[in-house]
Amino acid sequence: MAPVAMAYGRVCVGLLLGRAAPCLRALRVLSGMTVSQGTRDYNPKQMAIREKVFNTIIGCFKRHGAETIDTPVFELKETLTGKYGEDSKLIYDLKDQGGELLSLRYDLTVPFARYLAMNKITNIKRYHIAKVYRRDNPAMTRGRYREFYQCDFDIAGQYDPMIPDAECLKIVYEILSELDLGDFRIKVNDRRILDGMFAMCGVPDEKFRTICSTVDKLDKASWEDVKNEMVKEKGLSEGVADQIGEYVSMQGGMDLAERLLQDPKLSQSKQACAGLADMKQLFSYLQLFQVTDKVLFDLSLARGLDYYTGVIYEAVLSQMIQAPVVAEQNGALPGDEASVSVGSVAGGGRYDGLVGMFDPKGKKVPCVGVSIGIERIFSIMEQKAEVKKVRTTETQVLVASAQKNLLEERLKLTTELWNAGIKAEVLYKKNPKLLTQLQHCEETGIPLVAILGEQELKDGVVKLRKVASREEVDVPREELVEELKRRTSKLP
Amino acid sequence: MAPVAMAYGRVCVGLLLGRAAPCLRALRVLSGMTVSQGTRDYNPKQMAIREKVFNTIIGCFKRHGAETIDTPVFELKETLTGKYGEDSKLIYDLKDQGGELLSLRYDLTVPFARYLAMNKITNIKRYHIAKVYRRDNPAMTRGRYREFYQCDFDIAGQYDPMIPDAECLKIVYEILSELDLGDFRIKVNDRRILDGMFAMCGVPDEKFRTICSTVDKLDKASWEDVKNEMVKEKGLSEGVADQIGEYVSMQGGMDLAERLLQDPKLSQSKQACAGLADMKQLFSYLQLFQVTDKVLFDLSLARGLDYYTGVIYEAVLSQMIQAPVVAEQNGALPGDEASVSVGSVAGGGRYDGLVGMFDPKGKKVPCVGVSIGIERIFSIMEQKAEVKKVRTTETQVLVASAQKNLLEERLKLTTELWNAGIKAEVLYKKNPKLLTQLQHCEETGIPLVAILGEQELKDGVVKLRKVASREEVDVPREELVEELKRRTSKLP
């Protein structure tokens, strides 16, 4: 591998559209010096942004009284079997090296349901932030990461209808507002309304789920394309498809739920009526939670996963960002979905049957939850944060010296600062130049320097310098720790 | 699967020594309702303890000015190849589902070296906290977890000798002190001293690493057993083994390094002298860092991994805990190593050659680092923390009602509290009993209750109750948020 190829090795993954494959092969020669396809490292600046985003999200989850749990990164293969429908082909399996058959977790919801059943837990409000794994075919779904974070919040338990569901939406609202990502909408619908609507329009029972998947494409495809799939691929009559078309174009709030309860067709479906009555109830709680300005009852929202049984929702950012650049910086493949639109950043719903699939007696535990899709939020935050200015350490003071032969004094003082809980650094050189030490502060954003010099040592003082203003003041050696404690307690 | 078997399903893994296998098979029948062997879930109480431990460790890393990075959970198989010697057989491979050959990371050090080489980074001080994976054979190594956390701190870069090395030891000292795990010792040695000693005792060059592995067993085995292995399995003469035996019984501080520099045999080895001179230098910095009271120069310390090139160290807790109980609670297999002694809780050393293995020109980046083994620390902390008293949420106020039909008022008030950043909960029942609400506070440790009642609504007040003392006071409705902000700012 020639060093020149190395130099642009990373860049070409992102930039040479259509030539990614040979380029990846070239990288491969470097005996394992790259990451695997669809994964990425987080550098210190990305980690600083990630920490900020996580703190906001975890802060919200804690404000709502949630506990947290953790589960292993791999589960027994059978735990995941039969939970994801067609998407099962995207599950990563581990090699059979003797012993159990294992798979990497595909989401956090199935491990949560397994955890509840295994420990016989019937009610809990928990969050779980962890990475999940999907062998997405880059040629098909275009560069979603294969390893990505999910931030899940779920409420399990038998409660009065729609109160926990409304809290999940409140949480999405709070998090997206606090992260300050621009305007957003939270679309809600209900699987029972969709199913009732399908039944009343004349869709055969066995086609509910597959027609649901087709409707789910409406956020990316036109009605013509969706109708085409319904008629030509899924075998609905044009009349049936057109009736569905009328419904899925409807959007509104509590008023729409009320109107549809009077709809001659829908009102004949018990399921649809149950869903619509709950939707009214949901909106009444959302009003109390002061979030109705961003919530939209949208009959075209379907969600892909099989396990939802009631309310479903999805949050979408209005802002379109110049995603290709960000995606490439992160090592995503060209043609990334994010380059089209930011799209959905959170989704979830009610799944009352999943825990029962793990219980020997089929005992159900009703659950509702939401998953925040953090990768897209990272990309936006990275664009917003002028990345150059993001600090990657929290160091408050650099202990520096103005002359040679002061290493011992520097280490002694640094020790005092560490022992007092002050975040301090010292350069690992016996005789660093003062300029080098000051440059280190400028580059990494350290706000204060404690400078030791021969004269200062004689006088029993330390020169304390503010990096930004270059102000200097002599502080008696024995007062330095207290003075620094005072000053650093005011730092961000 | 009968429910009765379920009921003791978890327990039997830990308790029925020698009968674990059939018991595990019985669990297997539950169609994926258990976790895979050697892994475990963390429940909310364990997570609360884990968060506390991580905060201490991360706080220390940040105090020393470290940045953080993250890498994918799997690497290209070739990245890990040839880095772990005999332990390579413990690496988890992913199934070949078409595409690249992947393996789960075995530690955080090799991915760190890959990251440095790939991004051409020549100096960084970073920490990385993440799970690593080892297919330990339970029959052999007795129940170490197969998925476990490592907390790594490393300093990469060309610096003046022993300053970064000393800071790593300072960090171990600070963390173990702050976690308050009882007395501990940090043993240090140097690969060059070991190699020089082997050479001078007459061990053939090609046997250095294998004899090193044998010496490494001295913390668990007697000298007789170790000598036996050297002579009978590794083919050393008894005379050579006895010479080694004399050295590896030596322990001390800087004085020992000075004495050995005069040792007629060792002083003939250039390598050993370099290591001993550095050891003296190291101790002089450790004195400035005020940590020599716990650090011991110990010639029997060898460390297993191949990639160390200089200073090596290992921290050991003096305290012997009743580990079997804890280990079983955590789902570890019987006969867990922890049941013998707590043993090592941190280890590391200098590895100046590893980054060069990933660079096309073999360009080296000197590194030194330490890895904190968190699982054992968790076990001890779990025992120490009277687990029943550990809070798993941070909720400050429960919004409760004294009579029926006050759900709307409760939700409205809760919304106000959330919007003001106060951590608040409300029960998801339309008409919960006051007693039920107060019991929820007692059980989960919520310190305050805001009680709404018909009389209070009429009077425009809310009854604020301290759960612990049962003190109650009426607060005007419009002053409640401010009053709660005042009170909760004082809460831990």
PDB file of N, CA and C in Angstrom, chain A residues 6 32-33 37 41-42 50-51 62-64 67 70 72-73 79 91 93 95 97 100 114 120 125 131 133 135 147 160 167 170 289 358 360 392 394-395 415 418-419 424 428 430, chain B residues 6 32-33 37 41-42 50-51 62-64 67 70 72-73 79 91 93 95 97 100 114 120 125 131 133 135 147 160 167 170 288-289 358 360 392 394 415 418-419 424 428 430:
ATOM      1  N   MET A   6      -2.977   6.004   0.851  1.00  0.00           N
ATOM      2  CA  MET A   6      -3.451   6.182   2.220  1.00  0.00           C
ATOM      3  C   MET A   6      -3.982   7.575   2.470  1.00  0.00           C
ATOM      4  N   GLY A  32      -5.923  -4.373   8.013  1.00  0.00           N
ATOM      5  CA  GLY A  32      -6.798  -4.032   9.133  1.00  0.00           C
ATOM      6  C   GLY A  32      -6.654  -2.628   9.642  1.00  0.00           C
ATOM      7  N   MET A  33      -6.192  -1.699   8.796  1.00  0.00           N
ATOM      8  CA  MET A  33      -6.031  -0.333   9.288  1.00  0.00           C
ATOM      9  C   MET A  33      -7.265   0.520   9.059  1.00  0.00           C
ATOM     10  N   GLN A  37     -17.219  -1.722   6.909  1.00  0.00           N
ATOM     11  CA  GLN A  37     -18.225  -0.959   6.156  1.00  0.00           C
ATOM     12  C   GLN A  37     -19.438  -0.586   7.014  1.00  0.00           C
ATOM     13  N   ASP A  41     -15.559   5.446  13.598  1.00  0.00           N
ATOM     14  CA  ASP A  41     -15.054   5.900  14.889  1.00  0.00           C
ATOM     15  C   ASP A  41     -15.690   7.243  15.217  1.00  0.00           C
ATOM     16  N   TYR A  42     -15.751   7.574  16.499  1.00  0.00           N
ATOM     17  CA  TYR A  42     -16.083   8.930  16.935  1.00  0.00           C
ATOM     18  C   TYR A  42     -14.795   9.579  17.409  1.00  0.00           C
ATOM     19  N   ARG A  50     -21.578  14.385  21.112  1.00  0.00           N
ATOM     20  CA  ARG A  50     -22.390  13.250  21.537  1.00  0.00           C
ATOM     21  C   ARG A  50     -22.703  13.329  23.026  1.00  0.00           C
ATOM     22  N   GLU A  51     -21.716  13.704  23.826  1.00  0.00           N
ATOM     23  CA  GLU A  51     -21.936  13.795  25.269  1.00  0.00           C
ATOM     24  C   GLU A  51     -23.001  14.840  25.583  1.00  0.00           C
ATOM     25  N   LYS A  62     -34.685  11.406  32.949  1.00  0.00           N
ATOM     26  CA  LYS A  62     -34.646  11.426  34.416  1.00  0.00           C
ATOM     27  C   LYS A  62     -35.695  12.377  34.985  1.00  0.00           C
ATOM     28  N   ARG A  63     -35.916  13.486  34.281  1.00  0.00           N
ATOM     29  CA  ARG A  63     -36.934  14.436  34.731  1.00  0.00           C
ATOM     30  C   ARG A  63     -38.301  13.761  34.777  1.00  0.00           C
ATOM     31  N   HIS A  64     -38.473  12.746  33.915  1.00  0.00           N
ATOM     32  CA  HIS A  64     -39.747  12.027  33.892  1.00  0.00           C
ATOM     33  C   HIS A  64     -39.717  10.762  34.757  1.00  0.00           C
ATOM     34  N   GLU A  67     -35.983   4.928  35.250  1.00  0.00           N
ATOM     35  CA  GLU A  67     -34.811   4.157  35.639  1.00  0.00           C
ATOM     36  C   GLU A  67     -34.084   3.763  34.355  1.00  0.00           C
ATOM     37  N   ASP A  70     -29.472  -2.199  31.319  1.00  0.00           N
ATOM     38  CA  ASP A  70     -28.618  -2.517  30.175  1.00  0.00           C
ATOM     39  C   ASP A  70     -28.733  -4.007  29.890  1.00  0.00           C
ATOM     40  N   PRO A  72     -27.090  -7.346  27.202  1.00  0.00           N
ATOM     41  CA  PRO A  72     -25.897  -7.671  26.411  1.00  0.00           C
ATOM     42  C   PRO A  72     -26.042  -7.252  24.942  1.00  0.00           C
ATOM     43  N   VAL A  73     -24.919  -7.049  24.276  1.00  0.00           N
ATOM     44  CA  VAL A  73     -24.946  -6.645  22.866  1.00  0.00           C
ATOM     45  C   VAL A  73     -25.415  -7.801  21.986  1.00  0.00           C
ATOM     46  N   THR A  79     -34.075 -15.546  20.492  1.00  0.00           N
ATOM     47  CA  THR A  79     -34.756 -14.400  21.103  1.00  0.00           C
ATOM     48  C   THR A  79     -35.236 -13.422  20.032  1.00  0.00           C
ATOM     49  N   ILE A  91     -30.355  -9.071  10.368  1.00  0.00           N
ATOM     50  CA  ILE A  91     -29.740  -9.382  11.665  1.00  0.00           C
ATOM     51  C   ILE A  91     -28.329  -9.937  11.471  1.00  0.00           C
ATOM     52  N   ASP A  93     -25.527 -12.331  12.599  1.00  0.00           N
ATOM     53  CA  ASP A  93     -25.307 -13.531  13.410  1.00  0.00           C
ATOM     54  C   ASP A  93     -23.838 -13.656  13.773  1.00  0.00           C
ATOM     55  N   LYS A  95     -20.581 -16.159  14.470  1.00  0.00           N
ATOM     56  CA  LYS A  95     -20.132 -17.435  13.932  1.00  0.00           C
ATOM     57  C   LYS A  95     -20.370 -18.515  14.975  1.00  0.00           C
ATOM     58  N   GLN A  97     -19.010 -20.935  16.941  1.00  0.00           N
ATOM     59  CA  GLN A  97     -17.681 -21.390  17.372  1.00  0.00           C
ATOM     60  C   GLN A  97     -17.821 -22.467  18.445  1.00  0.00           C
ATOM     61  N   GLU A 100     -23.692 -21.730  21.997  1.00  0.00           N
ATOM     62  CA  GLU A 100     -24.996 -21.200  21.600  1.00  0.00           C
ATOM     63  C   GLU A 100     -24.924 -20.452  20.271  1.00  0.00           C
ATOM     64  N   ARG A 114     -37.818  -9.219  26.392  1.00  0.00           N
ATOM     65  CA  ARG A 114     -37.207 -10.438  26.936  1.00  0.00           C
ATOM     66  C   ARG A 114     -36.836 -10.236  28.406  1.00  0.00           C
ATOM     67  N   LYS A 120     -40.057 -11.400  35.168  1.00  0.00           N
ATOM     68  CA  LYS A 120     -41.442 -11.276  35.617  1.00  0.00           C
ATOM     69  C   LYS A 120     -41.779  -9.871  36.111  1.00  0.00           C
ATOM     70  N   LYS A 125     -40.765   1.978  34.234  1.00  0.00           N
ATOM     71  CA  LYS A 125     -40.527   3.079  33.296  1.00  0.00           C
ATOM     72  C   LYS A 125     -39.023   3.149  33.160  1.00  0.00           C
ATOM     73  N   LYS A 131     -26.003   0.839  21.430  1.00  0.00           N
ATOM     74  CA  LYS A 131     -25.870   0.634  19.991  1.00  0.00           C
ATOM     75  C   LYS A 131     -26.646  -0.594  19.536  1.00  0.00           C
ATOM     76  N   TYR A 133     -27.565  -3.044  15.780  1.00  0.00           N
ATOM     77  CA  TYR A 133     -26.823  -3.505  14.601  1.00  0.00           C
ATOM     78  C   TYR A 133     -27.752  -3.994  13.494  1.00  0.00           C
ATOM     79  N   ARG A 135     -27.567  -5.233   9.303  1.00  0.00           N
ATOM     80  CA  ARG A 135     -26.787  -5.488   8.095  1.00  0.00           C
ATOM     81  C   ARG A 135     -27.492  -4.892   6.890  1.00  0.00           C
ATOM     82  N   GLU A 147     -23.950   0.166  12.494  1.00  0.00           N
ATOM     83  CA  GLU A 147     -23.899   0.247  13.961  1.00  0.00           C
ATOM     84  C   GLU A 147     -24.370   1.647  14.325  1.00  0.00           C
ATOM     85  N   ASP A 160     -54.364   3.420  33.098  1.00  0.00           N
ATOM     86  CA  ASP A 160     -55.501   4.007  32.400  1.00  0.00           C
ATOM     87  C   ASP A 160     -55.053   4.493  31.017  1.00  0.00           C
ATOM     88  N   GLU A 167     -47.351  10.802  27.629  1.00  0.00           N
ATOM     89  CA  GLU A 167     -46.060  11.196  28.206  1.00  0.00           C
ATOM     90  C   GLU A 167     -44.914  10.919  27.221  1.00  0.00           C
ATOM     91  N   LYS A 170     -44.850  13.799  24.943  1.00  0.00           N
ATOM     92  CA  LYS A 170     -44.319  14.955  25.677  1.00  0.00           C
ATOM     93  C   LYS A 170     -42.787  14.896  25.712  1.00  0.00           C
ATOM     94  N   PHE A 289     -50.552  18.705  28.504  1.00  0.00           N
ATOM     95  CA  PHE A 289     -49.079  18.702  28.457  1.00  0.00           C
ATOM     96  C   PHE A 289     -48.531  19.858  27.604  1.00  0.00           C
ATOM     97  N   PHE A 358     -42.626 -13.924  25.002  1.00  0.00           N
ATOM     98  CA  PHE A 358     -41.533 -14.527  25.763  1.00  0.00           C
ATOM     99  C   PHE A 358     -42.017 -15.238  27.023  1.00  0.00           C
ATOM    100  N   PRO A 360     -43.973 -18.059  29.115  1.00  0.00           N
ATOM    101  CA  PRO A 360     -44.434 -19.439  28.844  1.00  0.00           C
ATOM    102  C   PRO A 360     -45.957 -19.540  28.814  1.00  0.00           C
ATOM    103  N   THR A 392     -12.618  19.632  23.589  1.00  0.00           N
ATOM    104  CA  THR A 392     -12.695  18.180  23.769  1.00  0.00           C
ATOM    105  C   THR A 392     -12.188  17.752  25.139  1.00  0.00           C
ATOM    106  N   GLU A 394     -11.849  19.225  29.461  1.00  0.00           N
ATOM    107  CA  GLU A 394     -12.410  20.194  30.400  1.00  0.00           C
ATOM    108  C   GLU A 394     -11.332  20.842  31.260  1.00  0.00           C
ATOM    109  N   THR A 395     -10.075  20.677  30.856  1.00  0.00           N
ATOM    110  CA  THR A 395      -8.952  21.188  31.638  1.00  0.00           C
ATOM    111  C   THR A 395      -9.121  22.671  31.951  1.00  0.00           C
ATOM    112  N   THR A 415       0.142  18.117  41.194  1.00  0.00           N
ATOM    113  CA  THR A 415      -0.366  17.146  42.163  1.00  0.00           C
ATOM    114  C   THR A 415      -1.305  17.824  43.157  1.00  0.00           C
ATOM    115  N   TRP A 418      -4.623  18.525  41.333  1.00  0.00           N
ATOM    116  CA  TRP A 418      -5.401  17.286  41.176  1.00  0.00           C
ATOM    117  C   TRP A 418      -6.027  16.870  42.504  1.00  0.00           C
ATOM    118  N   ASN A 419      -5.189  16.906  43.550  1.00  0.00           N
ATOM    119  CA  ASN A 419      -5.696  16.463  44.848  1.00  0.00           C
ATOM    120  C   ASN A 419      -6.822  17.361  45.366  1.00  0.00           C
ATOM    121  N   ALA A 424      -6.376  19.793  35.802  1.00  0.00           N
ATOM    122  CA  ALA A 424      -5.094  20.417  35.468  1.00  0.00           C
ATOM    123  C   ALA A 424      -4.263  19.535  34.552  1.00  0.00           C
ATOM    124  N   TYR A 428       4.420  16.912  29.152  1.00  0.00           N
ATOM    125  CA  TYR A 428       5.323  15.813  29.534  1.00  0.00           C
ATOM    126  C   TYR A 428       6.745  16.038  29.032  1.00  0.00           C
ATOM    127  N   LYS A 430      10.624  17.793  29.990  1.00  0.00           N
ATOM    128  CA  LYS A 430      11.400  18.303  31.109  1.00  0.00           C
ATOM    129  C   LYS A 430      11.510  19.810  31.027  1.00  0.00           C
TER     130      LYS A 430
ATOM    131  N   MET B   6     -39.172 -22.220  35.810  1.00  0.00           N
ATOM    132  CA  MET B   6     -38.820 -20.828  35.574  1.00  0.00           C
ATOM    133  C   MET B   6     -38.417 -20.120  36.853  1.00  0.00           C
ATOM    134  N   GLY B  32     -35.773 -18.424  23.892  1.00  0.00           N
ATOM    135  CA  GLY B  32     -35.031 -17.171  23.933  1.00  0.00           C
ATOM    136  C   GLY B  32     -35.371 -16.275  25.096  1.00  0.00           C
ATOM    137  N   MET B  33     -35.873 -16.841  26.200  1.00  0.00           N
ATOM    138  CA  MET B  33     -36.233 -15.981  27.323  1.00  0.00           C
ATOM    139  C   MET B  33     -35.094 -15.796  28.305  1.00  0.00           C
ATOM    140  N   GLN B  37     -24.803 -17.412  27.647  1.00  0.00           N
ATOM    141  CA  GLN B  37     -23.832 -17.785  28.686  1.00  0.00           C
ATOM    142  C   GLN B  37     -22.734 -16.741  28.861  1.00  0.00           C
ATOM    143  N   ASP B  41     -27.785  -9.093  32.177  1.00  0.00           N
ATOM    144  CA  ASP B  41     -28.454  -7.801  32.176  1.00  0.00           C
ATOM    145  C   ASP B  41     -27.991  -7.022  33.396  1.00  0.00           C
ATOM    146  N   TYR B  42     -28.074  -5.696  33.320  1.00  0.00           N
ATOM    147  CA  TYR B  42     -27.934  -4.840  34.483  1.00  0.00           C
ATOM    148  C   TYR B  42     -29.316  -4.337  34.847  1.00  0.00           C
ATOM    149  N   ARG B  50     -23.449   1.407  38.802  1.00  0.00           N
ATOM    150  CA  ARG B  50     -22.543   1.545  37.659  1.00  0.00           C
ATOM    151  C   ARG B  50     -22.351   3.017  37.293  1.00  0.00           C
ATOM    152  N   GLU B  51     -23.434   3.769  37.314  1.00  0.00           N
ATOM    153  CA  GLU B  51     -23.340   5.184  36.960  1.00  0.00           C
ATOM    154  C   GLU B  51     -22.423   5.926  37.937  1.00  0.00           C
ATOM    155  N   LYS B  62     -11.079  13.156  33.323  1.00  0.00           N
ATOM    156  CA  LYS B  62     -11.225  14.545  32.877  1.00  0.00           C
ATOM    157  C   LYS B  62     -10.340  15.491  33.688  1.00  0.00           C
ATOM    158  N   ARG B  63     -10.181  15.181  34.976  1.00  0.00           N
ATOM    159  CA  ARG B  63      -9.322  15.999  35.818  1.00  0.00           C
ATOM    160  C   ARG B  63      -7.892  15.996  35.272  1.00  0.00           C
ATOM    161  N   HIS B  64      -7.529  14.894  34.604  1.00  0.00           N
ATOM    162  CA  HIS B  64      -6.186  14.799  34.042  1.00  0.00           C
ATOM    163  C   HIS B  64      -6.155  15.234  32.575  1.00  0.00           C
ATOM    164  N   GLU B  67      -9.255  13.517  26.580  1.00  0.00           N
ATOM    165  CA  GLU B  67     -10.365  13.507  25.635  1.00  0.00           C
ATOM    166  C   GLU B  67     -10.932  12.090  25.613  1.00  0.00           C
ATOM    167  N   ASP B  70     -14.601   6.899  20.539  1.00  0.00           N
ATOM    168  CA  ASP B  70     -15.314   5.620  20.535  1.00  0.00           C
ATOM    169  C   ASP B  70     -15.020   4.911  19.223  1.00  0.00           C
ATOM    170  N   PRO B  72     -16.040   1.176  16.768  1.00  0.00           N
ATOM    171  CA  PRO B  72     -17.122   0.180  16.613  1.00  0.00           C
ATOM    172  C   PRO B  72     -16.904  -1.057  17.473  1.00  0.00           C
ATOM    173  N   VAL B  73     -17.983  -1.753  17.769  1.00  0.00           N
ATOM    174  CA  VAL B  73     -17.886  -2.958  18.602  1.00  0.00           C
ATOM    175  C   VAL B  73     -17.225  -4.086  17.826  1.00  0.00           C
ATOM    176  N   THR B  79      -7.660  -6.908  11.683  1.00  0.00           N
ATOM    177  CA  THR B  79      -7.173  -5.900  12.641  1.00  0.00           C
ATOM    178  C   THR B  79      -6.721  -6.564  13.939  1.00  0.00           C
ATOM    179  N   ILE B  91     -11.266 -14.900  20.678  1.00  0.00           N
ATOM    180  CA  ILE B  91     -11.942 -13.833  19.923  1.00  0.00           C
ATOM    181  C   ILE B  91     -13.268 -14.343  19.351  1.00  0.00           C
ATOM    182  N   ASP B  93     -15.852 -14.323  16.494  1.00  0.00           N
ATOM    183  CA  ASP B  93     -15.993 -13.947  15.087  1.00  0.00           C
ATOM    184  C   ASP B  93     -17.458 -13.799  14.743  1.00  0.00           C
ATOM    185  N   LYS B  95     -20.468 -14.286  11.891  1.00  0.00           N
ATOM    186  CA  LYS B  95     -20.727 -15.232  10.813  1.00  0.00           C
ATOM    187  C   LYS B  95     -20.441 -14.552   9.473  1.00  0.00           C
ATOM    188  N   GLN B  97     -21.689 -13.570   6.481  1.00  0.00           N
ATOM    189  CA  GLN B  97     -22.987 -13.455   5.804  1.00  0.00           C
ATOM    190  C   GLN B  97     -22.812 -12.747   4.462  1.00  0.00           C
ATOM    191  N   GLU B 100     -17.376  -8.501   4.510  1.00  0.00           N
ATOM    192  CA  GLU B 100     -16.119  -8.565   5.240  1.00  0.00           C
ATOM    193  C   GLU B 100     -16.164  -9.613   6.359  1.00  0.00           C
ATOM    194  N   ARG B 114      -5.158   1.029  16.115  1.00  0.00           N
ATOM    195  CA  ARG B 114      -5.668   1.114  14.739  1.00  0.00           C
ATOM    196  C   ARG B 114      -6.164   2.526  14.438  1.00  0.00           C
ATOM    197  N   LYS B 120      -3.395   8.915  11.479  1.00  0.00           N
ATOM    198  CA  LYS B 120      -2.054   9.514  11.561  1.00  0.00           C
ATOM    199  C   LYS B 120      -1.912  10.452  12.766  1.00  0.00           C
ATOM    200  N   LYS B 125      -4.091  12.183  24.491  1.00  0.00           N
ATOM    201  CA  LYS B 125      -4.375  11.597  25.811  1.00  0.00           C
ATOM    202  C   LYS B 125      -5.862  11.321  25.804  1.00  0.00           C
ATOM    203  N   LYS B 131     -17.570  -1.935  26.233  1.00  0.00           N
ATOM    204  CA  LYS B 131     -17.557  -3.360  26.493  1.00  0.00           C
ATOM    205  C   LYS B 131     -16.629  -4.080  25.525  1.00  0.00           C
ATOM    206  N   TYR B 133     -15.133  -8.289  24.461  1.00  0.00           N
ATOM    207  CA  TYR B 133     -15.715  -9.631  24.333  1.00  0.00           C
ATOM    208  C   TYR B 133     -14.654 -10.717  24.287  1.00  0.00           C
ATOM    209  N   ARG B 135     -14.353 -15.049  24.419  1.00  0.00           N
ATOM    210  CA  ARG B 135     -14.998 -16.365  24.488  1.00  0.00           C
ATOM    211  C   ARG B 135     -14.264 -17.251  25.476  1.00  0.00           C
ATOM    212  N   GLU B 147     -18.810 -10.810  28.228  1.00  0.00           N
ATOM    213  CA  GLU B 147     -18.992  -9.411  27.843  1.00  0.00           C
ATOM    214  C   GLU B 147     -18.712  -8.589  29.094  1.00  0.00           C
ATOM    215  N   ASP B 160       9.271  13.002  27.317  1.00  0.00           N
ATOM    216  CA  ASP B 160      10.400  12.662  28.173  1.00  0.00           C
ATOM    217  C   ASP B 160      10.021  11.454  29.037  1.00  0.00           C
ATOM    218  N   GLU B 167       1.959   9.328  35.441  1.00  0.00           N
ATOM    219  CA  GLU B 167       0.595   9.859  35.530  1.00  0.00           C
ATOM    220  C   GLU B 167      -0.435   8.713  35.490  1.00  0.00           C
ATOM    221  N   LYS B 170      -0.640   7.433  38.905  1.00  0.00           N
ATOM    222  CA  LYS B 170      -1.346   8.422  39.734  1.00  0.00           C
ATOM    223  C   LYS B 170      -2.863   8.263  39.542  1.00  0.00           C
ATOM    224  N   LEU B 288       6.803  12.806  43.763  1.00  0.00           N
ATOM    225  CA  LEU B 288       6.202  14.129  43.543  1.00  0.00           C
ATOM    226  C   LEU B 288       4.680  14.021  43.466  1.00  0.00           C
ATOM    227  N   PHE B 289       4.176  12.925  42.896  1.00  0.00           N
ATOM    228  CA  PHE B 289       2.730  12.710  42.790  1.00  0.00           C
ATOM    229  C   PHE B 289       2.130  12.195  44.110  1.00  0.00           C
ATOM    230  N   PHE B 358       0.238  -1.197  12.483  1.00  0.00           N
ATOM    231  CA  PHE B 358      -0.840  -0.786  11.579  1.00  0.00           C
ATOM    232  C   PHE B 358      -0.382   0.239  10.544  1.00  0.00           C
ATOM    233  N   PRO B 360       1.744   1.540   7.378  1.00  0.00           N
ATOM    234  CA  PRO B 360       2.372   0.918   6.208  1.00  0.00           C
ATOM    235  C   PRO B 360       3.893   1.026   6.233  1.00  0.00           C
ATOM    236  N   THR B 392     -33.085   4.333  42.273  1.00  0.00           N
ATOM    237  CA  THR B 392     -32.868   4.070  40.848  1.00  0.00           C
ATOM    238  C   THR B 392     -33.431   5.182  39.973  1.00  0.00           C
ATOM    239  N   GLU B 394     -34.274   9.705  39.985  1.00  0.00           N
ATOM    240  CA  GLU B 394     -33.891  10.946  40.653  1.00  0.00           C
ATOM    241  C   GLU B 394     -35.110  11.832  40.912  1.00  0.00           C
ATOM    242  N   THR B 415     -46.984  19.123  34.308  1.00  0.00           N
ATOM    243  CA  THR B 415     -46.437  19.804  33.129  1.00  0.00           C
ATOM    244  C   THR B 415     -45.671  21.062  33.530  1.00  0.00           C
ATOM    245  N   TRP B 418     -42.325  19.900  35.022  1.00  0.00           N
ATOM    246  CA  TRP B 418     -41.393  19.462  33.969  1.00  0.00           C
ATOM    247  C   TRP B 418     -40.849  20.656  33.213  1.00  0.00           C
ATOM    248  N   ASN B 419     -41.727  21.569  32.835  1.00  0.00           N
ATOM    249  CA  ASN B 419     -41.289  22.718  32.044  1.00  0.00           C
ATOM    250  C   ASN B 419     -40.323  23.603  32.827  1.00  0.00           C
ATOM    251  N   ALA B 424     -40.269  15.253  38.111  1.00  0.00           N
ATOM    252  CA  ALA B 424     -41.577  14.995  38.709  1.00  0.00           C
ATOM    253  C   ALA B 424     -42.234  13.763  38.093  1.00  0.00           C
ATOM    254  N   TYR B 428     -50.107   6.890  36.607  1.00  0.00           N
ATOM    255  CA  TYR B 428     -50.912   6.806  35.383  1.00  0.00           C
ATOM    256  C   TYR B 428     -52.301   6.236  35.644  1.00  0.00           C
ATOM    257  N   LYS B 430     -56.430   7.249  36.682  1.00  0.00           N
ATOM    258  CA  LYS B 430     -57.350   8.380  36.776  1.00  0.00           C
ATOM    259  C   LYS B 430     -57.614   8.744  38.231  1.00  0.00           C
TER     260      LYS B 430
END
